[in-house]
Amino acid sequence: MNREVQHHFDVLVVGGGPAGMAAAACAAECGVHVGIVDDNLRLGGQIWRGESDDLQNTERSKWVERMRASGVTTLFGLRVVHQPQAGVLLAESLDSVCALKYEKLVVATGARERFLPFPGWTLPNIMGAGGLQAMVKSGLPVRGKRVVIAGTGPLLLAVAAYLRKHGAQIPMICEQASWQTLSRFGLALFSWPAKIMQGFELGRDLSGLPLAANSWPLAAHGQQTLESVTILRAGRAETVACDYLACGFHLVPNVELALLLGCAVGNGGVRVDDFQETTVSSVFCAGEPTSIGGVELALIEGQIAGLAAAGHTKEAGACFSKRRKARRFAQLLDRTFRLRPELRSLPSPETTVCRCEDVPYSRLQRYTSWRAAKLHTRCGMGPCQGRVCGPATQFLFKWNPDSVRPPVFPARVETLVATAGQLEPQHSEVRGGH
Ligand SMILES: Cc1cc2nc3c(=O)[nH]c(=O)nc-3n(C[C@H](O)[C@H](O)[C@H](O)COP(=O)(O)OP(=O)(O)OC[C@H]3O[C@@H](n4cnc5c(N)ncnc54)[C@H](O)[C@@H]3O)c2cc1C
C-alpha cells in the first residue's frame, strides 16, 4: 500500500456533486485554501456523471471552470470513511490512506435510491433506476433491451428518457403516485418556469411511452435472471416480459457521515441553520443530505455553505430568497412522491429484505426496533451497512435507524490501523497542489 498522505485545508468539501462543487468554488473565490474529495474519478455527482470534460457551457463545465480558476485542490477516487479525531477525516483509495485536516468542513454527500423488497427483487438484471442509468453511462449496452421502469419520483422519467435515447425499449413506466397527485404536481410546476421547460423537454423525449400511475411491481419472475415482472396497475395485475427492471422508490439522503460527526438529523435530513451550518460548529452541510430537492437546491445550498464556511456571511445571506423558493420545490417533491401505505405489504414472508446477510421478511417481523433486529438477525450489518435495508425497514416497520459507527463504509485493515493513532509522525503533509 502507498505511503499515507496528509492534506490540510481551510475548507474541506466532501462530495463532488453540484452542492460540493458550488461550495468549493464559492469558498475558494473568497481566498481560502479549499479541497474537495469524492469517491468517483471525476466531478459531477449523480446528475452530471459521465458528462464529457469537452462539453463547454454546461452547468457542470461552468462550476468546473470556477473551481479551477479559484485554485480548488481536487482529490478523486478517495472515500471518506472515518473521523479519527476532531478536524481530521480519514479517506482511502484503492491503494492508499489519506488524512484530511480541516478548519471548516462542508458535507455534500448527496442521496441514494430507496429500494423496497418484493418477491423476486434480488434476481439478476433488477437494478435501481439511477443505478442502471449509471451503468449505461459507463458503457453497458441497452440497445434493443426491454426495460420496465417502476417505483416513484421524477428520476424514473429522466431515466426512461435516457435509456430510450440509448436504444432501449420501454414497455411500461410504473409510478406509484396517483394521476390526481401527478396532475397537482404538474400544475404546481408553473411556479418554477425552468422546471416547466424541463417538463416539456421530458414530455417530448417520452412521447408514446406508456406511463401507468397508481402502479407498482408485485413480483419479478425468472429462472437464472429476470424474465418478466407482474405489475399491479390501477388495481389489476398484469405481467410484462422484460430484460431489465429499473426500480427505485425516490431518494434518501446520505446522512451517515454527518451522523458520525455528531450532526443532528431530523425528518430524515441533516439539520442546518440559515448558513447551512449543522448542529456541530464548523461543520456545514449542503445538497441532498439536508433534503431531496433537485439540482437547483443543491447548487444554492452549496453556494451558501461555501461562502459561510469562508466567513462571507453577507454574500451567503444574499442567496437566502433563492433557497426559499428551491426549498418549496423539495416540499412539493416530498408530498407528491410520498410512499403509499399499500407498499408495506409488498414483501412475502420469504422475501429477502437484507440481501447482504440474507434476512427474510418473516424473521424481521418478530422485532420492534432496528437495533433489536440488527442484534438478532444481522440485518444491516453486511457490506452495505444498512444503506439498502435501513430505509426499507424504516418504511416497512417504521423503525428508526440508530447511531452510525465508524467506518461509515467498509474499509481496509490498513486504514483502520491508521485510525488507531499512527497518522502523525511518518507522513508527508501536502498543502495545495492539484
Ligand atoms: C442514482 C441517482 C441518479 C440520479 N440521476 C439524476 C438524473 O439523471 N437527473 C436528475 O435531474 N437528477 C438525478 N439525480 C438527483 C440528483 O443527484 C440531485 O438532484 C442533485 O444533483 C444532488 O446533488 P448533490 O451534490 O447533493 O449530490 P450528488 O450529486 O449525489 O453528489 C454527492 C457526491 O458525494 C460523493 N460521496 C458521498 N459520500 C462520500 C464519501 N464518504 N467520500 C467521498 N465521496 C462521497 C458521491 O459519490 C457523489 O459524487 C440522481 C440521484 C441519484 C441518487
XYZ file of N, CA, C and O in Angstrom, residues 114-298:
740
model
N -33.993 4.675 -2.911
C -34.616 3.801 -1.910
C -35.154 2.572 -2.646
O -35.822 2.684 -3.666
N -34.852 1.410 -2.094
C -35.359 0.158 -2.664
C -36.367 -0.442 -1.707
O -36.171 -0.391 -0.483
N -37.432 -0.994 -2.244
C -38.392 -1.720 -1.413
C -38.401 -3.169 -1.861
O -38.418 -3.453 -3.065
N -38.372 -4.102 -0.902
C -38.336 -5.506 -1.275
C -39.707 -6.036 -1.703
O -40.725 -5.687 -1.110
N -39.722 -6.832 -2.760
C -40.927 -7.542 -3.191
C -40.464 -8.902 -3.722
O -39.253 -9.071 -4.005
N -41.341 -9.890 -3.838
C -40.879 -11.220 -4.254
C -40.112 -11.145 -5.579
O -40.586 -10.552 -6.544
N -38.917 -11.713 -5.572
C -38.108 -11.767 -6.802
C -37.191 -10.572 -7.013
O -36.442 -10.543 -7.992
N -37.203 -9.585 -6.094
C -36.462 -8.339 -6.377
C -34.952 -8.495 -6.391
O -34.252 -7.610 -6.859
N -34.453 -9.676 -5.917
C -32.997 -9.865 -5.916
C -32.504 -10.587 -7.180
O -31.328 -10.901 -7.293
N -33.408 -10.860 -8.137
C -32.980 -11.525 -9.381
C -31.982 -10.654 -10.138
O -32.112 -9.413 -10.128
N -31.013 -11.302 -10.836
C -30.119 -10.511 -11.686
C -30.907 -9.702 -12.721
O -31.953 -10.154 -13.205
N -30.401 -8.526 -13.045
C -30.987 -7.570 -14.009
C -32.128 -6.734 -13.418
O -32.859 -6.075 -14.165
N -32.289 -6.809 -12.105
C -33.161 -5.823 -11.445
C -32.227 -4.839 -10.740
O -31.378 -5.245 -9.938
N -32.366 -3.592 -11.093
C -31.438 -2.580 -10.567
C -32.194 -1.331 -10.176
O -33.334 -1.143 -10.588
N -31.502 -0.482 -9.456
C -32.067 0.837 -9.211
C -32.178 1.570 -10.538
O -31.376 1.327 -11.454
N -33.145 2.474 -10.650
C -33.314 3.191 -11.915
C -32.068 4.043 -12.186
O -31.484 3.978 -13.283
N -31.623 4.799 -11.170
C -30.413 5.603 -11.339
C -29.189 4.703 -11.485
O -28.239 5.051 -12.176
N -29.218 3.545 -10.843
C -28.108 2.595 -10.927
C -27.940 2.085 -12.346
O -26.824 2.023 -12.884
N -29.062 1.723 -12.992
C -28.978 1.234 -14.371
C -28.491 2.364 -15.289
O -27.645 2.158 -16.164
N -29.009 3.566 -15.051
C -28.572 4.703 -15.861
C -27.047 4.899 -15.722
O -26.343 5.103 -16.713
N -26.546 4.778 -14.484
C -25.108 4.952 -14.257
C -24.326 3.871 -15.007
O -23.261 4.140 -15.571
N -24.864 2.631 -15.037
C -24.156 1.559 -15.736
C -24.135 1.811 -17.233
O -23.145 1.532 -17.914
N -25.237 2.350 -17.753
C -25.273 2.651 -19.190
C -24.282 3.786 -19.486
O -23.553 3.749 -20.483
N -24.219 4.779 -18.580
C -23.250 5.864 -18.771
C -21.821 5.313 -18.758
O -20.922 5.884 -19.345
N -21.621 4.188 -18.058
C -20.279 3.593 -18.003
C -20.064 2.564 -19.106
O -19.049 1.867 -19.102
N -21.048 2.395 -19.997
C -20.799 1.547 -21.159
C -21.694 0.327 -21.312
O -21.556 -0.411 -22.291
N -22.606 0.050 -20.366
C -23.490 -1.118 -20.526
C -24.424 -0.883 -21.723
O -25.145 0.112 -21.752
N -24.421 -1.804 -22.718
C -25.297 -1.577 -23.868
C -26.742 -1.983 -23.551
O -26.973 -3.056 -23.005
N -27.713 -1.122 -23.893
C -29.126 -1.480 -23.661
C -29.933 -1.421 -24.966
O -31.160 -1.571 -24.922
N -29.240 -1.222 -26.087
C -29.962 -1.142 -27.361
C -30.795 -2.409 -27.566
O -30.289 -3.520 -27.442
N -32.083 -2.230 -27.815
C -32.970 -3.366 -28.080
C -33.452 -4.078 -26.827
O -34.291 -4.986 -26.902
N -32.934 -3.731 -25.671
C -33.362 -4.402 -24.426
C -34.686 -3.807 -23.949
O -34.928 -2.614 -24.084
N -35.524 -4.694 -23.382
C -36.815 -4.223 -22.847
C -36.627 -3.879 -21.364
O -36.279 -4.760 -20.578
N -36.846 -2.627 -21.033
C -36.616 -2.177 -19.651
C -37.924 -1.641 -19.069
O -38.443 -0.623 -19.534
N -38.462 -2.349 -18.068
C -39.613 -1.812 -17.322
C -39.050 -0.887 -16.245
O -38.050 -1.216 -15.595
N -39.672 0.269 -16.090
C -39.205 1.238 -15.100
C -40.304 1.415 -14.064
O -41.462 1.651 -14.422
N -39.957 1.248 -12.786
C -41.013 1.249 -11.766
C -40.539 1.883 -10.473
O -39.345 1.943 -10.193
N -41.499 2.342 -9.688
C -41.193 2.922 -8.387
C -41.893 4.255 -8.229
O -43.099 4.370 -8.499
N -41.119 5.265 -7.853
C -41.723 6.594 -7.729
C -40.652 7.674 -7.843
O -39.479 7.421 -7.592
N -41.079 8.854 -8.257
C -40.173 10.006 -8.296
C -39.822 10.425 -9.702
O -39.906 9.632 -10.636
N -39.385 11.684 -9.837
C -39.057 12.217 -11.163
C -37.873 11.523 -11.816
O -37.726 11.554 -13.042
N -37.021 10.878 -11.002
C -35.871 10.183 -11.574
C -36.304 9.112 -12.574
O -35.629 8.846 -13.565
N -37.485 8.489 -12.330
C -37.946 7.423 -13.235
C -38.081 7.957 -14.658
O -37.699 7.296 -15.628
N -38.645 9.165 -14.781
C -38.870 9.733 -16.121
C -37.541 10.115 -16.769
O -37.326 9.879 -17.965
N -36.635 10.706 -15.967
C -35.321 11.088 -16.508
C -34.594 9.835 -17.011
O -33.986 9.840 -18.085
N -34.696 8.751 -16.240
C -34.009 7.514 -16.624
C -34.663 6.914 -17.871
O -33.976 6.458 -18.803
N -35.996 6.940 -17.922
C -36.696 6.399 -19.100
C -36.243 7.138 -20.364
O -35.934 6.513 -21.387
N -36.173 8.478 -20.281
C -35.762 9.265 -21.453
C -34.329 8.917 -21.849
O -34.019 8.737 -23.028
N -33.475 8.770 -20.835
C -32.060 8.481 -21.109
C -31.904 7.099 -21.774
O -31.194 6.944 -22.769
N -32.597 6.110 -21.217
C -32.452 4.750 -21.749
C -33.025 4.660 -23.157
O -32.485 3.991 -24.032
N -34.144 5.375 -23.379
C -34.731 5.366 -24.726
C -33.747 5.949 -25.739
O -33.567 5.415 -26.830
N -33.105 7.050 -25.341
C -32.097 7.673 -26.238
C -30.988 6.690 -26.563
O -30.348 6.786 -27.602
N -30.720 5.761 -25.645
C -29.649 4.793 -25.874
C -30.171 3.481 -26.451
O -29.525 2.444 -26.357
N -31.384 3.533 -27.003
C -31.871 2.402 -27.797
C -32.695 1.384 -27.049
O -33.089 0.358 -27.629
N -32.969 1.602 -25.742
C -33.776 0.619 -25.006
C -35.247 0.754 -25.397
O -35.696 1.841 -25.777
N -35.961 -0.382 -25.312
C -37.425 -0.320 -25.435
C -37.991 -0.208 -24.024
O -37.517 -0.903 -23.129
N -39.005 0.634 -23.865
C -39.588 0.816 -22.521
C -41.048 0.342 -22.588
O -41.925 1.110 -22.997
N -41.320 -0.908 -22.198
C -42.702 -1.401 -22.284
C -43.641 -0.662 -21.325
O -44.830 -0.536 -21.615
N -43.109 -0.196 -20.189
C -44.002 0.487 -19.244
C -43.187 1.286 -18.212
O -42.124 0.848 -17.782
N -43.716 2.459 -17.861
C -43.181 3.201 -16.711
C -44.281 3.169 -15.653
O -45.406 3.608 -15.918
N -43.977 2.608 -14.492
C -45.000 2.468 -13.441
C -44.690 3.428 -12.310
O -43.611 3.343 -11.709
N -45.614 4.295 -11.988
C -45.438 5.285 -10.918
C -46.497 4.997 -9.854
O -47.688 4.920 -10.165
N -46.033 4.870 -8.592
C -46.999 4.525 -7.533
C -47.952 5.664 -7.192
O -49.035 5.443 -6.681
N -47.546 6.907 -7.442
C -48.428 8.046 -7.135
C -49.656 8.005 -8.051
O -49.602 7.445 -9.145
N -50.752 8.613 -7.571
C -51.990 8.577 -8.367
C -51.960 9.657 -9.451
O -51.172 10.607 -9.377
N -52.845 9.512 -10.446
C -52.945 10.536 -11.500
C -53.279 11.891 -10.900
O -52.770 12.927 -11.328
N -54.166 11.859 -9.894
C -54.589 13.111 -9.259
C -53.373 13.847 -8.652
O -53.179 15.048 -8.868
N -52.546 13.073 -7.930
C -51.354 13.669 -7.313
C -50.402 14.182 -8.384
O -49.824 15.263 -8.258
N -50.248 13.382 -9.461
C -49.320 13.794 -10.523
C -49.824 15.053 -11.228
O -49.030 15.925 -11.611
N -51.164 15.153 -11.402
C -51.706 16.359 -12.058
C -51.453 17.582 -11.192
O -51.078 18.649 -11.687
N -51.654 17.415 -9.873
C -51.395 18.552 -8.967
C -49.921 18.974 -9.054
O -49.594 20.156 -9.079
N -49.052 17.980 -9.161
C -47.610 18.247 -9.288
C -47.350 19.050 -10.573
O -46.653 20.068 -10.562
N -47.959 18.596 -11.667
C -47.770 19.268 -12.956
C -48.212 20.731 -12.886
O -47.509 21.623 -13.362
N -49.364 20.967 -12.258
C -49.878 22.342 -12.165
C -48.963 23.203 -11.293
O -48.663 24.362 -11.611
N -48.499 22.592 -10.191
C -47.636 23.352 -9.263
C -46.332 23.767 -9.933
O -45.712 24.758 -9.537
N -45.902 23.026 -10.951
C -44.631 23.343 -11.606
C -44.625 24.724 -12.247
O -43.564 25.287 -12.529
N -45.854 25.298 -12.472
C -45.907 26.628 -13.092
C -45.239 27.690 -12.217
O -44.911 28.765 -12.695
N -45.009 27.374 -10.922
C -44.273 28.326 -10.072
C -42.776 28.283 -10.348
O -42.017 29.088 -9.814
N -42.310 27.285 -11.101
C -40.873 27.152 -11.395
C -40.692 27.062 -12.915
O -40.645 25.953 -13.474
N -40.605 28.192 -13.603
C -40.566 28.184 -15.072
C -39.503 27.247 -15.647
O -39.742 26.570 -16.654
N -38.329 27.169 -14.991
C -37.276 26.295 -15.523
C -37.731 24.840 -15.505
O -37.430 24.062 -16.416
N -38.498 24.489 -14.478
C -38.978 23.093 -14.371
C -40.015 22.810 -15.451
O -40.094 21.692 -15.966
N -40.817 23.822 -15.766
C -41.810 23.645 -16.819
C -41.094 23.318 -18.133
O -41.472 22.397 -18.854
N -40.026 24.056 -18.407
C -39.265 23.795 -19.641
C -38.720 22.370 -19.633
O -38.826 21.645 -20.619
N -38.133 21.989 -18.468
C -37.593 20.618 -18.369
C -38.704 19.604 -18.580
O -38.530 18.580 -19.239
N -39.897 19.920 -18.013
C -41.041 19.021 -18.141
C -41.449 18.853 -19.604
O -41.716 17.737 -20.063
N -41.459 19.970 -20.346
C -41.828 19.889 -21.768
C -40.820 19.038 -22.547
O -41.183 18.197 -23.361
N -39.537 19.288 -22.236
C -38.492 18.517 -22.944
C -38.624 17.028 -22.639
O -38.543 16.176 -23.533
N -38.896 16.730 -21.359
C -39.049 15.339 -20.944
C -40.275 14.725 -21.621
O -40.235 13.592 -22.115
N -41.370 15.506 -21.674
C -42.598 15.039 -22.320
C -42.326 14.672 -23.777
O -42.790 13.632 -24.275
N -41.517 15.512 -24.447
C -41.175 15.233 -25.848
C -40.343 13.944 -25.942
O -40.623 13.068 -26.755
N -39.360 13.803 -25.046
C -38.485 12.617 -25.096
C -39.243 11.329 -24.775
O -38.838 10.243 -25.185
N -40.328 11.484 -24.005
C -41.052 10.277 -23.563
C -42.305 10.023 -24.396
O -43.031 9.063 -24.122
N -42.550 10.831 -25.402
C -43.847 10.733 -26.099
C -44.053 9.317 -26.655
O -43.135 8.703 -27.191
N -45.255 8.821 -26.433
C -45.593 7.483 -26.925
C -45.304 6.375 -25.930
O -45.759 5.242 -26.113
N -44.558 6.666 -24.866
C -44.268 5.591 -23.896
C -45.431 5.460 -22.916
O -45.985 6.468 -22.459
N -45.820 4.215 -22.575
C -46.936 4.038 -21.642
C -46.541 4.353 -20.199
O -45.664 3.704 -19.644
N -47.175 5.385 -19.632
C -46.940 5.729 -18.224
C -48.171 5.304 -17.434
O -49.285 5.731 -17.735
N -47.966 4.424 -16.450
C -49.088 3.951 -15.640
C -48.958 4.528 -14.236
O -47.949 4.295 -13.557
N -49.943 5.316 -13.794
C -49.946 5.813 -12.410
C -50.635 4.765 -11.531
O -51.152 3.757 -12.037
N -50.646 4.973 -10.225
C -51.280 4.007 -9.310
C -50.741 2.594 -9.538
O -51.480 1.618 -9.403
N -49.488 2.465 -9.913
C -48.964 1.148 -10.323
C -47.629 0.855 -9.652
O -46.823 1.766 -9.460
N -47.420 -0.426 -9.342
C -46.144 -0.819 -8.724
C -45.895 -2.302 -8.950
O -46.826 -3.059 -9.230
N -44.626 -2.735 -8.820
C -44.316 -4.142 -9.074
C -44.771 -5.019 -7.908
O -44.548 -4.682 -6.750
N -45.421 -6.136 -8.256
C -45.856 -7.098 -7.228
C -44.846 -8.214 -7.070
O -44.604 -8.699 -5.969
N -44.280 -8.664 -8.224
C -43.314 -9.770 -8.179
C -42.516 -9.789 -9.470
O -43.024 -9.407 -10.528
N -41.263 -10.241 -9.341
C -40.413 -10.416 -10.528
C -40.190 -11.908 -10.715
O -40.110 -12.651 -9.732
N -40.116 -12.327 -11.982
C -40.009 -13.761 -12.261
C -38.824 -14.047 -13.182
O -38.463 -13.210 -14.012
N -38.282 -15.270 -13.066
C -37.200 -15.679 -13.950
C -36.483 -16.871 -13.340
O -36.507 -17.036 -12.121
N -35.846 -17.690 -14.200
C -35.107 -18.852 -13.696
C -33.725 -18.423 -13.207
O -33.466 -18.432 -12.019
N -32.853 -18.043 -14.161
C -31.496 -17.612 -13.802
C -31.432 -16.102 -13.627
O -30.655 -15.589 -12.842
N -32.254 -15.433 -14.434
C -32.213 -13.977 -14.455
C -33.630 -13.469 -14.690
O -34.547 -14.262 -14.931
N -33.814 -12.173 -14.647
C -35.166 -11.616 -14.795
C -35.761 -11.941 -16.175
O -35.097 -11.783 -17.194
N -37.012 -12.404 -16.187
C -37.706 -12.651 -17.464
C -38.963 -11.808 -17.584
O -39.352 -11.403 -18.680
N -39.627 -11.560 -16.460
C -40.854 -10.754 -16.522
C -41.155 -10.177 -15.141
O -40.590 -10.609 -14.130
N -42.061 -9.217 -15.136
C -42.450 -8.611 -13.862
C -43.969 -8.454 -13.837
O -44.579 -8.118 -14.863
N -44.566 -8.781 -12.691
C -46.015 -8.572 -12.544
C -46.240 -7.219 -11.888
O -45.686 -6.930 -10.824
N -47.044 -6.431 -12.562
C -47.311 -5.062 -12.107
C -48.765 -4.986 -11.650
O -49.662 -5.519 -12.329
N -49.005 -4.360 -10.523
C -50.389 -4.040 -10.143
C -50.682 -2.672 -10.730
O -50.107 -1.660 -10.305
N -51.540 -2.660 -11.759
C -51.782 -1.420 -12.488
C -53.211 -0.986 -12.235
O -54.145 -1.617 -12.725
N -53.351 0.073 -11.461
C -54.670 0.594 -11.088
C -55.575 -0.551 -10.625
O -56.725 -0.683 -11.070
N -55.044 -1.429 -9.775
C -55.861 -2.472 -9.163
C -55.873 -3.801 -9.903
O -56.381 -4.787 -9.379
N -55.298 -3.868 -11.126
C -55.299 -5.145 -11.881
C -53.872 -5.604 -12.124
O -53.013 -4.801 -12.522
N -53.633 -6.912 -11.877
C -52.269 -7.432 -12.062
C -52.038 -7.764 -13.530
O -52.889 -8.380 -14.179
N -50.900 -7.352 -14.063
C -50.546 -7.760 -15.427
C -49.053 -8.054 -15.474
O -48.258 -7.404 -14.786
N -48.701 -9.081 -16.256
C -47.299 -9.494 -16.311
C -46.663 -9.018 -17.618
O -47.228 -9.203 -18.689
N -45.508 -8.400 -17.482
C -44.845 -7.784 -18.635
C -43.479 -8.455 -18.818
O -42.685 -8.517 -17.869
N -43.218 -8.946 -20.038
C -41.903 -9.549 -20.309
C -40.855 -8.449 -20.402
O -41.130 -7.376 -20.963
N -39.663 -8.694 -19.837
C -38.617 -7.647 -19.898
C -37.234 -8.253 -19.669
O -37.110 -9.380 -19.182
N -36.209 -7.495 -20.050
C -34.822 -7.899 -19.824
C -34.249 -7.245 -18.569
O -33.369 -7.793 -17.919
N -34.727 -6.033 -18.284
C -34.281 -5.318 -17.076
C -35.493 -4.718 -16.380
O -36.462 -4.318 -17.032
N -35.404 -4.648 -15.050
C -36.363 -3.845 -14.283
C -35.537 -2.766 -13.577
O -34.632 -3.070 -12.796
N -35.832 -1.520 -13.905
C -35.135 -0.391 -13.263
C -36.097 0.159 -12.225
O -37.136 0.707 -12.567
N -35.759 -0.021 -10.958
C -36.772 0.184 -9.920
C -36.212 0.977 -8.742
O -35.228 0.577 -8.119
N -36.820 2.097 -8.448
C -36.374 2.888 -7.298
C -37.541 3.690 -6.755
O -38.355 4.208 -7.516
N -37.609 3.780 -5.432
C -38.727 4.482 -4.787
C -38.230 5.811 -4.209
O -38.062 5.960 -3.009
N -37.934 6.735 -5.116
C -37.434 8.074 -4.786
C -36.066 7.953 -4.090
O -35.417 6.909 -4.193
N -35.647 8.996 -3.403
C -34.277 9.034 -2.891
C -34.268 9.197 -1.376
O -35.230 9.714 -0.799
N -33.171 8.763 -0.774
C -32.986 9.014 0.670
C -31.639 9.718 0.869
O -30.642 9.354 0.236
N -31.602 10.732 1.752
C -30.364 11.476 1.967
C -29.255 10.587 2.543
O -29.524 9.717 3.376
N -28.011 10.816 2.098
C -26.850 10.128 2.680
C -26.405 10.897 3.920
O -25.636 11.855 3.817
N -26.895 10.481 5.070
C -26.609 11.239 6.306
C -25.562 10.556 7.189
O -25.233 11.060 8.259
N -25.032 9.416 6.718
C -24.174 8.615 7.610
C -22.930 9.364 8.077
O -22.579 9.324 9.259
N -22.246 10.061 7.152
C -21.033 10.773 7.558
C -21.386 11.892 8.541
O -20.718 12.080 9.563
N -22.463 12.630 8.236
C -22.877 13.711 9.144
C -23.211 13.142 10.525
O -22.836 13.717 11.556
N -23.886 12.002 10.558
C -24.217 11.374 11.845
C -22.949 11.002 12.604
O -22.849 11.192 13.820
N -21.982 10.464 11.865
C -20.716 10.071 12.502
C -20.032 11.273 13.142
O -19.381 11.159 14.189
N -20.193 12.439 12.528
C -19.562 13.654 13.059
C -20.359 14.236 14.223
O -19.961 15.237 14.816
N -21.524 13.650 14.475
C -22.337 14.106 15.601
C -23.418 15.105 15.223
O -24.059 15.696 16.100
N -23.640 15.323 13.928
C -24.652 16.301 13.495
C -26.050 15.743 13.742
O -26.308 14.562 13.493
N -26.949 16.621 14.174
C -28.328 16.172 14.413
C -29.053 16.007 13.087
O -28.820 16.740 12.125
N -29.930 14.997 13.057
C -30.735 14.706 11.865
C -32.194 14.772 12.273
O -32.566 14.296 13.346
N -33.017 15.416 11.445
C -34.455 15.460 11.730
C -35.233 15.315 10.438
O -34.782 15.802 9.393
N -36.362 14.646 10.479
C -37.162 14.373 9.274
C -36.334 13.739 8.168
O -36.511 14.048 6.989
N -35.360 12.924 8.542
C -34.571 12.205 7.540
C -33.385 12.969 7.005
O -32.517 12.392 6.359
N -33.321 14.285 7.228
C -32.224 15.075 6.663
C -31.382 15.717 7.754
O -31.823 15.866 8.904
N -30.149 16.114 7.389
C -29.259 16.770 8.353
C -29.824 18.147 8.675
O -30.199 18.906 7.777
N -29.890 18.479 9.976
C -30.446 19.782 10.380
C -29.398 20.876 10.208
O -28.256 20.709 10.644
N -29.793 21.958 9.556
C -28.849 23.074 9.337
C -29.518 24.398 9.700
O -30.754 24.500 9.681
N -28.682 25.409 9.990
C -29.237 26.744 10.241
C -29.273 27.528 8.923
O -29.025 26.960 7.847
N -29.531 28.826 9.003
C -29.646 29.636 7.784
C -28.396 29.573 6.912
O -28.461 29.694 5.698
N -27.228 29.408 7.565
C -25.965 29.402 6.813
C -25.517 27.980 6.467
O -24.353 27.766 6.156
N -26.414 27.039 6.550
C -26.141 25.628 6.247
C -25.192 25.007 7.277
O -24.618 23.943 7.021
N -25.021 25.655 8.428
C -24.151 25.062 9.464
C -24.970 24.051 10.254
O -26.135 24.305 10.601
N -24.377 22.908 10.524
C -25.080 21.855 11.248
C -25.053 22.165 12.744
O -24.520 23.194 13.154
N -25.550 21.234 13.538
C -25.517 21.436 14.992
C -24.095 21.277 15.538
O -23.857 21.543 16.715
N -23.151 20.822 14.689
C -21.744 20.757 15.100
C -21.042 21.986 14.520
O -21.054 22.198 13.305
N -20.421 22.760 15.397
C -19.786 24.008 14.964
C -18.712 23.724 13.904
O -17.961 22.744 14.009
N -18.656 24.570 12.876
C -17.670 24.490 11.773
C -17.954 23.354 10.799
O -17.153 23.113 9.891
N -19.029 22.617 10.995
C -19.408 21.575 10.025
C -20.692 22.028 9.325
O -21.725 22.223 9.971
N -20.584 22.217 8.005
C -21.720 22.670 7.192
C -22.236 21.495 6.382
O -21.544 20.502 6.190
N -23.444 21.620 5.891
C -23.993 20.536 5.074
C -24.820 21.157 3.949
O -25.557 22.130 4.181
N -24.697 20.610 2.738
C -25.400 21.189 1.599
C -25.837 20.097 0.639
O -25.207 19.049 0.533
N -26.943 20.360 -0.065
C -27.425 19.419 -1.074
C -28.322 18.358 -0.468
O -28.953 18.561 0.580
N -28.344 17.195 -1.101
C -29.362 16.210 -0.751
C -29.247 15.582 0.644
O -30.256 15.073 1.124
N -28.104 15.673 1.362
C -28.162 15.168 2.739
C -29.130 15.971 3.612
O -29.599 15.482 4.638
N -29.442 17.220 3.216
C -30.376 18.002 4.042
C -31.820 17.727 3.644
O -32.710 17.706 4.486
N -32.075 17.555 2.332
C -33.422 17.206 1.851
C -33.325 16.915 0.358
O -32.393 17.370 -0.312
N -34.288 16.167 -0.146
C -34.267 15.802 -1.566
C -34.955 16.916 -2.341
O -36.180 17.056 -2.287
N -34.168 17.735 -3.022
C -34.776 18.918 -3.646
C -34.325 19.205 -5.054
O -34.677 20.238 -5.615
N -33.506 18.325 -5.662
C -33.087 18.557 -7.041
C -31.846 19.424 -7.133
O -31.332 19.953 -6.137
N -31.391 19.574 -8.368
C -30.078 20.185 -8.599
C -30.045 21.673 -8.239
O -29.045 22.168 -7.722
N -31.157 22.402 -8.457
C -31.130 23.848 -8.157
C -30.916 24.077 -6.661
O -30.122 24.917 -6.251
N -31.637 23.312 -5.844
C -31.490 23.465 -4.389
C -30.080 23.061 -3.959
O -29.453 23.725 -3.126
N -29.562 21.979 -4.553
C -28.205 21.525 -4.197
C -27.202 22.642 -4.495
O -26.319 22.939 -3.676
